[in-house]
Protein backbone atom coordinates (compact mmCIF):
# COMPACT_ATOMS: atom_id res chain seq x y z
CA UNK A 1 0.00 0.00 0.00
CA UNK A 2 0.99 3.59 -0.62
CA UNK A 3 2.92 4.87 2.42
CA UNK A 4 3.08 8.51 1.46
CA UNK A 5 0.30 11.03 1.82
CA UNK A 6 -1.73 11.64 -1.30
CA UNK A 7 -1.47 15.40 -1.38
CA UNK A 8 2.17 15.87 -0.48
CA UNK A 9 5.08 17.38 -2.31
CA UNK A 10 8.36 17.04 -0.47
CA UNK A 11 10.00 20.42 -0.28
CA UNK A 12 13.79 20.50 -0.47
CA UNK A 13 15.41 23.24 1.51
CA UNK A 14 18.92 22.91 2.84
CA UNK A 15 18.68 26.11 4.86
CA UNK A 16 15.79 24.73 6.89
CA UNK A 17 17.33 21.43 7.91
CA UNK A 18 18.04 22.60 11.47
CA UNK A 19 16.69 19.89 13.76
CA UNK A 20 14.81 22.22 16.07
CA UNK A 21 13.13 23.92 13.18
CA UNK A 22 11.64 20.59 12.28
CA UNK A 23 12.02 20.37 8.49
CA UNK A 24 13.58 17.20 7.21
CA UNK A 25 14.12 15.65 3.80
CA UNK A 26 11.70 12.86 4.83
CA UNK A 27 8.79 15.30 4.80
CA UNK A 28 7.14 17.34 7.54
CA UNK A 29 8.60 17.07 11.04
CA UNK A 30 8.25 18.76 14.44
CA UNK A 31 10.63 20.95 16.42
CA UNK A 32 12.29 19.22 19.36
CA UNK A 33 11.44 21.90 21.96
CA UNK A 34 8.00 23.54 22.00
CA UNK A 35 7.63 27.24 21.26
CA UNK A 36 6.57 28.42 24.73
CA UNK A 37 5.44 31.88 23.58
CA UNK A 38 2.85 30.28 21.29
CA UNK A 39 -0.71 30.19 22.60
CA UNK A 40 -2.26 27.00 21.23
CA UNK A 41 -5.33 27.48 19.03
CA UNK A 42 -8.58 25.72 19.69
CA UNK A 43 -9.57 23.35 16.84
CA UNK A 44 -12.86 22.10 18.20
CA UNK A 45 -14.91 23.92 15.53
CA UNK A 46 -13.23 21.63 12.95
CA UNK A 47 -14.06 18.39 14.77
CA UNK A 48 -16.19 17.06 11.89
CA UNK A 49 -13.43 17.50 9.33
CA UNK A 50 -10.36 16.61 11.35
CA UNK A 51 -8.75 13.18 11.12
CA UNK A 52 -7.78 13.22 14.83
CA UNK A 53 -9.01 14.76 18.07
CA UNK A 54 -8.93 18.59 18.04
CA UNK A 55 -7.08 18.42 21.39
CA UNK A 56 -4.23 16.57 19.72
CA UNK A 57 -3.89 19.41 17.22
CA UNK A 58 -3.84 22.00 20.02
CA UNK A 59 -1.16 20.05 21.88
CA UNK A 60 0.97 19.54 18.80
CA UNK A 61 0.84 23.12 17.59
CA UNK A 62 3.68 24.45 19.80
CA UNK A 63 6.00 21.90 18.22
CA UNK A 64 5.50 23.21 14.70
CA UNK A 65 8.49 24.68 12.84
CA UNK A 66 8.43 28.49 12.96
CA UNK A 67 7.60 28.87 9.24
CA UNK A 68 4.48 26.72 9.71
CA UNK A 69 3.51 28.29 13.06
CA UNK A 70 3.19 31.68 11.41
CA UNK A 71 1.22 30.33 8.44
CA UNK A 72 -2.56 30.03 8.02
CA UNK A 73 -4.71 27.83 10.24
CA UNK A 74 -5.50 25.56 7.27
CA UNK A 75 -1.84 25.09 6.57
CA UNK A 76 -1.10 24.20 10.17
CA UNK A 77 -3.94 21.67 10.21
CA UNK A 78 -2.71 20.08 6.98
CA UNK A 79 0.86 19.94 8.28
CA UNK A 80 -0.10 18.33 11.59
CA UNK A 81 -2.43 15.87 9.86
CA UNK A 82 0.44 14.76 7.59
CA UNK A 83 2.60 14.05 10.64
CA UNK A 84 -0.08 12.22 12.61
CA UNK A 85 -0.97 10.02 9.67
CA UNK A 86 2.61 8.76 9.46
CA UNK A 87 2.16 7.14 12.86
CA UNK A 88 -1.31 5.71 12.51
CA UNK A 89 -2.17 3.03 9.95
CA UNK A 90 -5.66 2.82 11.43
CA UNK A 91 -6.07 6.49 10.71
CA UNK A 92 -5.14 5.72 7.12
CA UNK A 93 -8.28 3.67 6.75
CA UNK A 94 -10.46 6.27 8.35
CA UNK A 95 -8.82 8.95 6.19
CA UNK A 96 -9.68 7.01 3.04
CA UNK A 97 -13.24 6.62 4.21
CA UNK A 98 -13.52 10.31 5.09
CA UNK A 99 -12.00 11.30 1.78
CA UNK A 100 -14.53 9.10 -0.04
CA UNK A 101 -17.35 10.84 1.82
CA UNK A 102 -15.83 14.24 1.04
CA UNK A 103 -15.73 13.44 -2.69
CA UNK A 104 -19.25 12.06 -2.60
CA UNK A 105 -20.53 15.27 -1.01
CA UNK A 106 -18.96 17.34 -3.78
CA UNK A 107 -20.02 15.09 -6.64
CA UNK A 108 -23.64 14.94 -5.53
CA UNK A 109 -23.88 18.75 -5.30
CA UNK A 110 -21.62 20.18 -7.99
CA UNK A 111 -23.08 20.60 -11.51
CA UNK A 112 -20.36 20.09 -14.16
CA UNK A 113 -20.08 22.62 -16.96
CA UNK A 114 -18.55 20.44 -19.72
CA UNK A 115 -19.75 16.87 -19.28
CA UNK A 116 -17.60 15.78 -22.21
CA UNK A 117 -14.53 16.10 -19.97
CA UNK A 118 -15.74 13.46 -17.58
CA UNK A 119 -15.19 10.51 -19.91
CA UNK A 120 -12.20 9.91 -22.14
CA UNK A 121 -12.68 11.23 -25.68
CA UNK A 122 -9.15 10.85 -27.00
CA UNK A 123 -9.80 12.41 -30.42
CA UNK A 124 -11.19 15.57 -28.78
CA UNK A 125 -8.58 15.78 -26.04
CA UNK A 126 -5.26 15.03 -27.75
CA UNK A 127 -3.50 16.36 -30.85
CA UNK A 128 -3.37 13.87 -33.79
CA UNK A 129 0.44 13.40 -33.66
CA UNK A 130 0.19 12.27 -30.05
CA UNK A 131 -2.69 9.85 -30.76
CA UNK A 132 -0.74 8.36 -33.67
CA UNK A 133 2.37 7.77 -31.52
CA UNK A 134 0.30 6.15 -28.76
CA UNK A 135 -1.48 3.87 -31.21
CA UNK A 136 1.85 2.75 -32.73
CA UNK A 137 3.15 2.17 -29.19
CA UNK A 138 6.85 1.98 -30.09
CA UNK A 139 9.86 3.82 -28.69
CA UNK A 140 10.65 5.04 -32.19
CA UNK A 141 7.17 6.57 -32.57
CA UNK A 142 7.38 8.28 -29.18
CA UNK A 143 10.84 9.66 -30.02
CA UNK A 144 9.45 11.13 -33.24
CA UNK A 145 7.06 13.46 -31.38
CA UNK A 146 9.25 14.12 -28.34
CA UNK A 147 12.35 15.98 -27.47
CA UNK A 148 14.55 15.15 -24.47
CA UNK A 149 16.23 18.49 -23.74
CA UNK A 150 17.80 17.15 -20.56
CA UNK A 151 18.29 13.49 -19.54
CA UNK A 152 14.98 12.08 -18.30
CA UNK A 153 12.91 15.16 -19.17
CA UNK A 154 10.62 14.68 -22.17
CA UNK A 155 8.47 17.34 -23.82
CA UNK A 156 5.85 16.99 -26.54
CA UNK A 157 2.64 18.48 -27.99
CA UNK A 158 -0.26 16.82 -26.23
CA UNK A 159 -3.53 18.66 -25.59
CA UNK A 160 -5.90 20.31 -28.06
CA UNK A 161 -6.52 24.06 -27.47
CA UNK A 162 -10.24 23.31 -27.12
CA UNK A 163 -9.58 20.77 -24.36
CA UNK A 164 -7.42 23.33 -22.51
CA UNK A 165 -10.17 25.96 -22.80
CA UNK A 166 -12.85 23.58 -21.54
CA UNK A 167 -10.72 22.40 -18.61
CA UNK A 168 -9.96 26.00 -17.62
CA UNK A 169 -13.65 26.85 -17.74
CA UNK A 170 -14.56 23.72 -15.74
CA UNK A 171 -12.05 24.61 -13.02
CA UNK A 172 -13.37 28.18 -12.94
CA UNK A 173 -16.91 26.87 -12.66
CA UNK A 174 -15.94 24.55 -9.80
CA UNK A 175 -14.18 27.39 -7.97
CA UNK A 176 -17.27 29.57 -8.40
CA UNK A 177 -19.38 26.80 -6.83
CA UNK A 178 -16.88 26.50 -3.96
CA UNK A 179 -17.10 30.25 -3.31
CA UNK A 180 -20.88 30.38 -3.51
CA UNK A 181 -21.48 27.37 -1.27
CA UNK A 182 -18.52 28.18 1.03
CA UNK A 183 -17.48 24.53 0.72
CA UNK A 184 -14.09 23.90 2.33
CA UNK A 185 -11.94 22.17 -0.26
CA UNK A 186 -8.58 20.47 0.07
CA UNK A 187 -5.78 21.99 -2.00
CA UNK A 188 -3.68 19.81 -4.31
CA UNK A 189 -0.66 19.61 -2.05
CA UNK A 190 1.12 21.11 0.91
CA UNK A 191 2.96 23.65 -1.25
CA UNK A 192 -0.02 25.23 -3.04
CA UNK A 193 -2.62 27.61 -1.62
CA UNK A 194 -4.49 27.79 -4.95
CA UNK A 195 -5.51 25.15 -7.45
CA UNK A 196 -7.95 22.24 -7.17
CA UNK A 197 -7.87 18.46 -7.09
CA UNK A 198 -9.60 17.26 -10.27
CA UNK A 199 -10.19 13.77 -8.86
CA UNK A 200 -12.28 15.29 -6.08
CA UNK A 201 -15.04 16.67 -8.31
CA UNK A 202 -15.71 13.77 -10.67
CA UNK A 203 -12.76 13.60 -13.06
CA UNK A 204 -11.15 10.60 -11.39
CA UNK A 205 -12.24 7.95 -13.89
CA UNK A 206 -11.26 10.05 -16.90
CA UNK A 207 -7.83 10.71 -15.37
CA UNK A 208 -7.37 7.03 -14.55
CA UNK A 209 -7.87 6.21 -18.22
CA UNK A 210 -5.65 9.16 -19.17
CA UNK A 211 -2.85 7.66 -17.11
CA UNK A 212 -3.35 4.02 -18.07
CA UNK A 213 -3.81 4.51 -21.81
CA UNK A 214 -1.86 7.70 -22.56
CA UNK A 215 0.95 8.01 -19.99
CA UNK A 216 1.82 4.42 -19.02
CA UNK A 217 2.70 3.32 -22.58
CA UNK A 218 5.33 6.10 -22.64
CA UNK A 219 6.59 5.64 -19.09
CA UNK A 220 6.92 1.89 -19.72
CA UNK A 221 9.56 2.75 -22.29
CA UNK A 222 11.35 5.71 -20.66
CA UNK A 223 10.82 5.27 -16.92
CA UNK A 224 10.99 1.49 -16.32
CA UNK A 225 13.64 1.88 -13.61
CA UNK A 226 11.31 4.01 -11.47
CA UNK A 227 8.15 1.90 -11.83
CA UNK A 228 6.93 3.46 -15.09
CA UNK A 229 5.56 0.16 -16.39
CA UNK A 230 3.45 -0.58 -13.29
CA UNK A 231 1.71 2.76 -12.72
CA UNK A 232 -1.56 2.01 -10.95
CA UNK A 233 -2.52 5.15 -9.02
CA UNK A 234 -2.73 8.86 -9.68
CA UNK A 235 -3.35 12.27 -8.16
CA UNK A 236 -4.72 14.73 -10.73
CA UNK A 237 -4.90 18.46 -10.06
CA UNK A 238 -4.40 21.95 -11.44
CA UNK A 239 -2.08 24.59 -10.02
CA UNK A 240 -2.69 28.32 -10.47
CA UNK A 241 -0.02 30.98 -10.52
CA UNK A 242 -0.08 34.75 -10.91
CA UNK A 243 0.54 37.87 -8.91
CA UNK A 244 -2.79 37.32 -7.11
CA UNK A 245 -2.30 33.52 -6.78
CA UNK A 246 0.62 31.28 -5.86
CA UNK A 247 3.61 33.13 -7.30
CA UNK A 248 6.27 30.45 -7.53
CA UNK A 249 6.93 26.93 -6.31
CA UNK A 250 9.88 25.92 -4.13
CA UNK A 251 12.44 23.28 -4.97
CA UNK A 252 10.92 19.84 -4.34
CA UNK A 253 10.33 16.27 -5.44
CA UNK A 254 6.85 14.98 -6.20
CA UNK A 255 4.96 12.23 -4.40
CA UNK A 256 4.94 10.36 -7.72
CA UNK A 257 6.98 7.89 -9.72
CA UNK A 258 6.24 9.76 -12.96
CA UNK A 259 4.84 13.28 -13.32
CA UNK A 260 2.96 14.68 -16.29
CA UNK A 261 2.69 18.47 -16.33
CA UNK A 262 0.80 20.27 -19.11
CA UNK A 263 0.27 24.01 -19.33
CA UNK A 264 -3.40 24.86 -20.01
CA UNK A 265 -2.81 28.61 -20.45
CA UNK A 266 -3.63 31.45 -20.16
CA UNK A 267 -1.43 34.49 -20.93
CA UNK A 268 1.57 34.85 -18.65
CA UNK A 269 5.24 35.66 -18.35
CA UNK A 270 7.72 33.80 -16.16
CA UNK A 271 6.81 30.55 -14.44
CA UNK A 272 9.73 28.57 -15.91
CA UNK A 273 10.42 25.14 -14.43
CA UNK A 274 13.93 24.47 -13.22
CA UNK A 275 15.36 20.96 -12.88
CA UNK A 276 18.36 19.83 -10.82
CA UNK A 277 18.87 16.08 -11.26
CA UNK A 278 17.26 12.89 -9.98
CA UNK A 279 17.91 11.86 -6.37
CA UNK A 280 16.86 9.10 -3.96
CA UNK A 281 15.53 9.93 -0.45
CA UNK A 282 19.00 9.84 1.05
CA UNK A 283 20.50 12.28 -1.44
CA UNK A 284 17.59 14.63 -1.98
CA UNK A 285 19.58 17.59 -0.59
CA UNK A 286 22.90 16.79 -2.26
CA UNK A 287 24.62 19.27 -4.56
CA UNK A 288 23.81 19.53 -8.25
CA UNK A 289 26.60 17.98 -10.29
CA UNK A 290 28.14 20.13 -13.03
CA UNK A 291 28.32 17.17 -15.42
CA UNK A 292 26.91 13.67 -15.16
CA UNK A 293 27.89 10.76 -17.35
CA UNK A 294 24.65 9.47 -18.87
CA UNK A 295 24.24 7.35 -22.01
CA UNK A 296 27.93 7.62 -22.96
CA UNK A 297 27.95 11.44 -22.73
CA UNK A 298 28.60 14.07 -20.11
CA UNK A 299 25.33 15.95 -19.63
CA UNK A 300 24.08 18.82 -17.53
CA UNK A 301 21.78 18.34 -14.54
CA UNK A 302 20.79 22.00 -14.67
CA UNK A 303 17.86 22.58 -16.99
CA UNK A 304 15.23 25.32 -17.34
CA UNK A 305 11.98 24.87 -19.23
CA UNK A 306 9.54 27.50 -20.52
CA UNK A 307 5.89 26.39 -20.43
CA UNK A 308 3.85 26.49 -23.65
CA UNK A 309 0.07 25.93 -23.58
CA UNK A 310 -0.88 22.42 -24.69
CA UNK A 311 2.69 21.12 -24.44
CA UNK A 312 3.47 18.36 -21.94
CA UNK A 313 6.53 17.76 -19.87
CA UNK A 314 7.08 14.28 -18.47
CA UNK A 315 9.66 13.54 -15.79
CA UNK A 316 10.41 11.17 -12.96
CA UNK A 317 8.81 12.32 -9.67
CA UNK A 318 12.20 12.26 -7.94
CA UNK A 319 13.68 14.64 -10.48
CA UNK A 320 14.26 17.70 -8.29
CA UNK A 321 12.49 20.79 -9.60
CA UNK A 322 10.65 24.01 -8.84
CA UNK A 323 8.85 26.82 -10.69
CA UNK A 324 10.02 30.41 -10.97
CA UNK A 325 7.73 33.36 -10.30
CA UNK A 326 4.89 34.02 -12.72
CA UNK A 327 5.39 37.76 -13.02
CA UNK A 328 2.44 38.70 -15.21
CA UNK A 329 -0.96 37.21 -16.04
CA UNK A 330 -2.16 33.78 -14.99
CA UNK A 331 -0.57 30.37 -15.50
CA UNK A 332 -2.67 27.25 -14.96
CA UNK A 333 -1.15 23.80 -15.32
CA UNK A 334 -2.63 20.33 -15.26
CA UNK A 335 -0.62 17.82 -13.25
CA UNK A 336 -0.99 14.08 -13.02
CA UNK A 337 1.25 12.49 -10.38
CA UNK A 338 1.41 8.84 -11.42
CA UNK A 339 2.26 6.19 -8.83
CA UNK A 340 3.22 2.54 -8.75
CA UNK A 341 2.31 0.55 -5.63
CA UNK A 342 4.56 -2.30 -6.82
CA UNK A 343 7.56 0.01 -7.12
CA UNK A 344 6.95 1.51 -3.68
CA UNK A 345 6.53 -1.88 -2.03
CA UNK A 346 9.70 -3.32 -3.58
CA UNK A 347 11.74 -0.21 -2.73
CA UNK A 348 11.13 -0.94 0.96
CA UNK A 349 13.10 -4.17 0.75
CA UNK A 350 15.89 -3.05 -1.57
CA UNK A 351 19.29 -2.77 0.04
CA UNK A 352 21.14 -2.06 -3.19
CA UNK A 353 21.63 1.57 -4.30
CA UNK A 354 18.99 2.79 -6.77
CA UNK A 355 20.43 2.94 -10.27
CA UNK A 356 18.45 6.11 -11.08
CA UNK A 357 19.99 8.35 -8.39
CA UNK A 358 22.86 10.37 -9.86
CA UNK A 359 24.49 10.85 -6.46
CA UNK A 360 24.39 7.09 -5.63
CA UNK A 361 26.00 6.49 -9.00
CA UNK A 362 28.69 9.09 -8.32
CA UNK A 363 29.45 7.59 -4.89
CA UNK A 364 29.70 4.11 -6.37
CA UNK A 365 32.08 5.29 -9.09
CA UNK A 366 34.16 7.07 -6.45
CA UNK A 367 34.43 3.85 -4.43
CA UNK A 368 35.53 1.93 -7.53
CA UNK A 369 38.14 4.59 -8.33
CA UNK A 370 39.51 4.46 -4.79
CA UNK A 371 39.68 0.64 -4.81
CA UNK A 372 41.44 0.70 -8.18
CA UNK A 373 44.00 3.20 -6.96
CA UNK A 374 44.69 1.14 -3.77
CA UNK A 375 45.09 -1.96 -5.94
CA UNK A 376 47.46 -0.13 -8.26
CA UNK A 377 49.70 1.06 -5.43
CA UNK A 378 49.73 -2.44 -3.90
CA UNK A 379 50.80 -3.91 -7.23
CA UNK A 380 53.49 -1.25 -7.58
CA UNK A 381 54.81 -2.11 -4.10
CA UNK A 382 54.91 -5.82 -4.94
CA UNK A 383 56.87 -5.24 -8.17
CA UNK A 384 59.52 -2.98 -6.50
O1 LIG B 1 4.22 24.94 -11.67
C1 LIG B 1 4.58 23.98 -12.30
O2 LIG B 1 4.52 23.90 -13.50
C2 LIG B 1 5.13 22.81 -11.53
C3 LIG B 1 4.17 22.23 -10.57
C4 LIG B 1 4.78 21.12 -9.80
O3 LIG B 1 5.93 20.81 -9.91
C5 LIG B 1 3.96 20.37 -8.85
O4 LIG B 1 2.82 20.77 -8.61
O5 LIG B 1 4.43 19.35 -8.33
FE1 LIG C 1 6.38 19.08 -8.78
XYZ file of C-alpha atoms and ligand atoms in Angstrom:
395
model
C 0.000 0.000 0.000
C 0.991 3.585 -0.619
C 2.917 4.866 2.416
C 3.078 8.510 1.461
C 0.302 11.029 1.822
C -1.728 11.644 -1.304
C -1.468 15.399 -1.379
C 2.171 15.869 -0.481
C 5.075 17.378 -2.311
C 8.360 17.041 -0.468
C 10.001 20.417 -0.285
C 13.787 20.505 -0.472
C 15.406 23.242 1.514
C 18.921 22.913 2.836
C 18.684 26.114 4.861
C 15.793 24.733 6.885
C 17.327 21.426 7.907
C 18.037 22.599 11.465
C 16.689 19.894 13.758
C 14.811 22.220 16.073
C 13.128 23.920 13.178
C 11.640 20.587 12.281
C 12.015 20.373 8.489
C 13.580 17.199 7.212
C 14.124 15.647 3.801
C 11.701 12.864 4.828
C 8.791 15.301 4.801
C 7.138 17.343 7.545
C 8.603 17.069 11.041
C 8.248 18.761 14.443
C 10.627 20.948 16.416
C 12.291 19.220 19.361
C 11.444 21.904 21.959
C 7.996 23.544 21.999
C 7.626 27.242 21.262
C 6.571 28.422 24.734
C 5.440 31.878 23.585
C 2.846 30.281 21.292
C -0.705 30.190 22.602
C -2.265 26.999 21.230
C -5.331 27.483 19.033
C -8.583 25.717 19.691
C -9.565 23.346 16.841
C -12.859 22.100 18.203
C -14.906 23.924 15.533
C -13.234 21.633 12.948
C -14.059 18.394 14.772
C -16.192 17.055 11.895
C -13.432 17.496 9.334
C -10.356 16.608 11.354
C -8.751 13.180 11.120
C -7.778 13.220 14.826
C -9.008 14.762 18.070
C -8.933 18.592 18.039
C -7.079 18.416 21.389
C -4.234 16.571 19.724
C -3.885 19.414 17.222
C -3.838 22.003 20.016
C -1.164 20.046 21.880
C 0.972 19.545 18.802
C 0.840 23.116 17.592
C 3.679 24.454 19.796
C 5.999 21.898 18.223
C 5.498 23.209 14.699
C 8.486 24.681 12.838
C 8.425 28.490 12.957
C 7.603 28.870 9.243
C 4.475 26.725 9.705
C 3.515 28.292 13.057
C 3.190 31.678 11.411
C 1.220 30.328 8.439
C -2.558 30.027 8.016
C -4.705 27.833 10.237
C -5.502 25.563 7.267
C -1.844 25.087 6.568
C -1.101 24.203 10.172
C -3.937 21.665 10.211
C -2.711 20.078 6.978
C 0.862 19.936 8.280
C -0.099 18.326 11.586
C -2.426 15.871 9.856
C 0.438 14.762 7.591
C 2.596 14.049 10.636
C -0.077 12.216 12.612
C -0.965 10.019 9.671
C 2.607 8.763 9.462
C 2.155 7.142 12.860
C -1.313 5.709 12.509
C -2.169 3.028 9.951
C -5.659 2.822 11.432
C -6.075 6.494 10.715
C -5.136 5.725 7.120
C -8.277 3.672 6.749
C -10.462 6.274 8.351
C -8.822 8.952 6.193
C -9.682 7.007 3.041
C -13.238 6.621 4.210
C -13.523 10.310 5.092
C -11.995 11.298 1.779
C -14.532 9.096 -0.035
C -17.348 10.840 1.818
C -15.831 14.242 1.041
C -15.730 13.436 -2.691
C -19.248 12.057 -2.599
C -20.526 15.272 -1.006
C -18.960 17.341 -3.781
C -20.021 15.094 -6.640
C -23.642 14.944 -5.527
C -23.876 18.750 -5.296
C -21.616 20.175 -7.992
C -23.082 20.599 -11.505
C -20.357 20.093 -14.156
C -20.077 22.619 -16.964
C -18.548 20.442 -19.718
C -19.750 16.866 -19.276
C -17.604 15.781 -22.215
C -14.533 16.105 -19.973
C -15.743 13.457 -17.576
C -15.189 10.507 -19.905
C -12.198 9.905 -22.139
C -12.675 11.228 -25.683
C -9.151 10.850 -27.004
C -9.799 12.415 -30.421
C -11.190 15.569 -28.780
C -8.576 15.776 -26.042
C -5.259 15.035 -27.747
C -3.498 16.358 -30.852
C -3.374 13.866 -33.786
C 0.438 13.403 -33.665
C 0.187 12.269 -30.049
C -2.687 9.853 -30.761
C -0.741 8.357 -33.672
C 2.374 7.773 -31.521
C 0.302 6.153 -28.764
C -1.482 3.868 -31.205
C 1.852 2.748 -32.731
C 3.150 2.173 -29.193
C 6.847 1.977 -30.092
C 9.863 3.818 -28.689
C 10.652 5.043 -32.191
C 7.172 6.572 -32.567
C 7.384 8.282 -29.183
C 10.844 9.659 -30.015
C 9.450 11.134 -33.244
C 7.063 13.464 -31.381
C 9.249 14.116 -28.338
C 12.350 15.979 -27.466
C 14.546 15.152 -24.471
C 16.228 18.488 -23.743
C 17.802 17.150 -20.556
C 18.286 13.495 -19.542
C 14.978 12.075 -18.303
C 12.905 15.164 -19.168
C 10.619 14.679 -22.170
C 8.466 17.342 -23.818
C 5.851 16.985 -26.538
C 2.640 18.479 -27.986
C -0.261 16.816 -26.229
C -3.532 18.660 -25.595
C -5.905 20.307 -28.062
C -6.521 24.057 -27.467
C -10.239 23.308 -27.122
C -9.578 20.773 -24.359
C -7.420 23.332 -22.507
C -10.168 25.964 -22.798
C -12.845 23.576 -21.536
C -10.717 22.403 -18.611
C -9.961 26.003 -17.622
C -13.652 26.849 -17.741
C -14.559 23.719 -15.740
C -12.045 24.612 -13.024
C -13.366 28.177 -12.938
C -16.911 26.872 -12.657
C -15.937 24.550 -9.803
C -14.183 27.387 -7.974
C -17.274 29.569 -8.397
C -19.376 26.795 -6.827
C -16.881 26.501 -3.960
C -17.100 30.248 -3.310
C -20.875 30.382 -3.509
C -21.475 27.366 -1.273
C -18.523 28.184 1.033
C -17.483 24.529 0.717
C -14.090 23.900 2.331
C -11.941 22.172 -0.264
C -8.584 20.475 0.066
C -5.782 21.986 -1.996
C -3.682 19.806 -4.312
C -0.662 19.608 -2.046
C 1.122 21.113 0.911
C 2.963 23.650 -1.248
C -0.025 25.231 -3.035
C -2.621 27.607 -1.615
C -4.491 27.786 -4.947
C -5.511 25.149 -7.455
C -7.947 22.244 -7.166
C -7.875 18.457 -7.094
C -9.604 17.260 -10.266
C -10.185 13.770 -8.855
C -12.283 15.287 -6.076
C -15.040 16.667 -8.312
C -15.709 13.774 -10.668
C -12.757 13.605 -13.058
C -11.146 10.596 -11.387
C -12.244 7.950 -13.887
C -11.265 10.049 -16.896
C -7.833 10.712 -15.375
C -7.366 7.028 -14.552
C -7.873 6.211 -18.221
C -5.651 9.164 -19.172
C -2.847 7.656 -17.108
C -3.355 4.016 -18.071
C -3.810 4.511 -21.812
C -1.858 7.696 -22.559
C 0.948 8.007 -19.988
C 1.819 4.425 -19.020
C 2.701 3.320 -22.580
C 5.328 6.095 -22.644
C 6.594 5.644 -19.094
C 6.923 1.894 -19.718
C 9.560 2.754 -22.291
C 11.346 5.713 -20.662
C 10.824 5.267 -16.920
C 10.990 1.495 -16.315
C 13.644 1.883 -13.614
C 11.309 4.008 -11.465
C 8.146 1.902 -11.826
C 6.927 3.457 -15.089
C 5.557 0.156 -16.389
C 3.450 -0.578 -13.293
C 1.709 2.762 -12.718
C -1.562 2.010 -10.947
C -2.521 5.146 -9.018
C -2.727 8.856 -9.677
C -3.346 12.270 -8.163
C -4.724 14.731 -10.735
C -4.898 18.463 -10.065
C -4.401 21.952 -11.444
C -2.085 24.593 -10.021
C -2.694 28.319 -10.469
C -0.021 30.978 -10.523
C -0.078 34.748 -10.913
C 0.542 37.868 -8.914
C -2.786 37.322 -7.110
C -2.305 33.520 -6.780
C 0.623 31.283 -5.863
C 3.605 33.129 -7.302
C 6.269 30.448 -7.531
C 6.928 26.927 -6.313
C 9.879 25.916 -4.127
C 12.441 23.281 -4.971
C 10.916 19.843 -4.336
C 10.331 16.274 -5.437
C 6.848 14.979 -6.200
C 4.960 12.226 -4.402
C 4.939 10.362 -7.717
C 6.977 7.885 -9.722
C 6.244 9.757 -12.963
C 4.839 13.284 -13.316
C 2.956 14.677 -16.285
C 2.690 18.473 -16.329
C 0.805 20.271 -19.112
C 0.273 24.007 -19.329
C -3.400 24.856 -20.008
C -2.807 28.607 -20.455
C -3.635 31.450 -20.160
C -1.434 34.490 -20.931
C 1.572 34.847 -18.650
C 5.240 35.658 -18.346
C 7.721 33.800 -16.155
C 6.815 30.547 -14.442
C 9.732 28.570 -15.913
C 10.417 25.145 -14.431
C 13.932 24.465 -13.218
C 15.363 20.956 -12.881
C 18.359 19.835 -10.817
C 18.871 16.085 -11.258
C 17.259 12.886 -9.985
C 17.915 11.861 -6.374
C 16.857 9.099 -3.962
C 15.526 9.926 -0.452
C 19.004 9.843 1.055
C 20.501 12.281 -1.437
C 17.588 14.634 -1.981
C 19.581 17.586 -0.585
C 22.900 16.792 -2.262
C 24.621 19.272 -4.563
C 23.807 19.531 -8.249
C 26.596 17.979 -10.295
C 28.139 20.130 -13.031
C 28.322 17.172 -15.424
C 26.911 13.669 -15.163
C 27.887 10.759 -17.348
C 24.653 9.466 -18.874
C 24.239 7.351 -22.007
C 27.931 7.617 -22.956
C 27.947 11.444 -22.734
C 28.596 14.071 -20.111
C 25.329 15.950 -19.627
C 24.078 18.823 -17.528
C 21.781 18.344 -14.543
C 20.786 21.999 -14.668
C 17.861 22.579 -16.995
C 15.232 25.321 -17.341
C 11.980 24.874 -19.233
C 9.544 27.504 -20.518
C 5.892 26.394 -20.431
C 3.852 26.490 -23.649
C 0.074 25.925 -23.579
C -0.880 22.416 -24.688
C 2.687 21.124 -24.439
C 3.466 18.365 -21.937
C 6.533 17.762 -19.869
C 7.076 14.277 -18.467
C 9.657 13.536 -15.788
C 10.414 11.170 -12.961
C 8.812 12.322 -9.672
C 12.196 12.255 -7.936
C 13.677 14.641 -10.485
C 14.259 17.704 -8.292
C 12.485 20.786 -9.602
C 10.649 24.006 -8.843
C 8.847 26.818 -10.693
C 10.020 30.410 -10.974
C 7.729 33.356 -10.304
C 4.892 34.015 -12.721
C 5.395 37.757 -13.017
C 2.443 38.705 -15.208
C -0.964 37.206 -16.044
C -2.163 33.785 -14.989
C -0.574 30.369 -15.503
C -2.673 27.251 -14.961
C -1.151 23.796 -15.318
C -2.635 20.327 -15.257
C -0.619 17.818 -13.252
C -0.986 14.076 -13.022
C 1.249 12.495 -10.385
C 1.411 8.841 -11.424
C 2.256 6.189 -8.828
C 3.218 2.543 -8.749
C 2.311 0.552 -5.631
C 4.559 -2.298 -6.819
C 7.555 0.007 -7.123
C 6.949 1.512 -3.676
C 6.529 -1.880 -2.030
C 9.701 -3.324 -3.585
C 11.745 -0.207 -2.732
C 11.127 -0.936 0.956
C 13.101 -4.173 0.750
C 15.890 -3.049 -1.567
C 19.291 -2.770 0.044
C 21.141 -2.057 -3.190
C 21.625 1.568 -4.298
C 18.986 2.792 -6.768
C 20.430 2.936 -10.272
C 18.451 6.113 -11.080
C 19.992 8.347 -8.389
C 22.858 10.371 -9.863
C 24.491 10.846 -6.457
C 24.386 7.095 -5.633
C 26.002 6.489 -9.004
C 28.689 9.087 -8.322
C 29.454 7.594 -4.892
C 29.696 4.112 -6.374
C 32.077 5.285 -9.091
C 34.161 7.074 -6.454
C 34.434 3.854 -4.428
C 35.533 1.926 -7.532
C 38.139 4.595 -8.328
C 39.508 4.465 -4.790
C 39.684 0.644 -4.809
C 41.444 0.698 -8.179
C 43.996 3.198 -6.962
C 44.692 1.140 -3.775
C 45.088 -1.956 -5.943
C 47.458 -0.130 -8.258
C 49.703 1.064 -5.434
C 49.733 -2.445 -3.899
C 50.798 -3.906 -7.234
C 53.494 -1.250 -7.580
C 54.809 -2.110 -4.096
C 54.912 -5.822 -4.943
C 56.874 -5.239 -8.165
C 59.518 -2.984 -6.500
O 4.218 24.939 -11.667
C 4.578 23.981 -12.297
O 4.517 23.901 -13.502
C 5.126 22.812 -11.531
C 4.169 22.234 -10.574
C 4.783 21.121 -9.798
O 5.931 20.814 -9.910
C 3.957 20.374 -8.852
O 2.816 20.774 -8.610
O 4.431 19.348 -8.331
Fe 6.376 19.078 -8.782
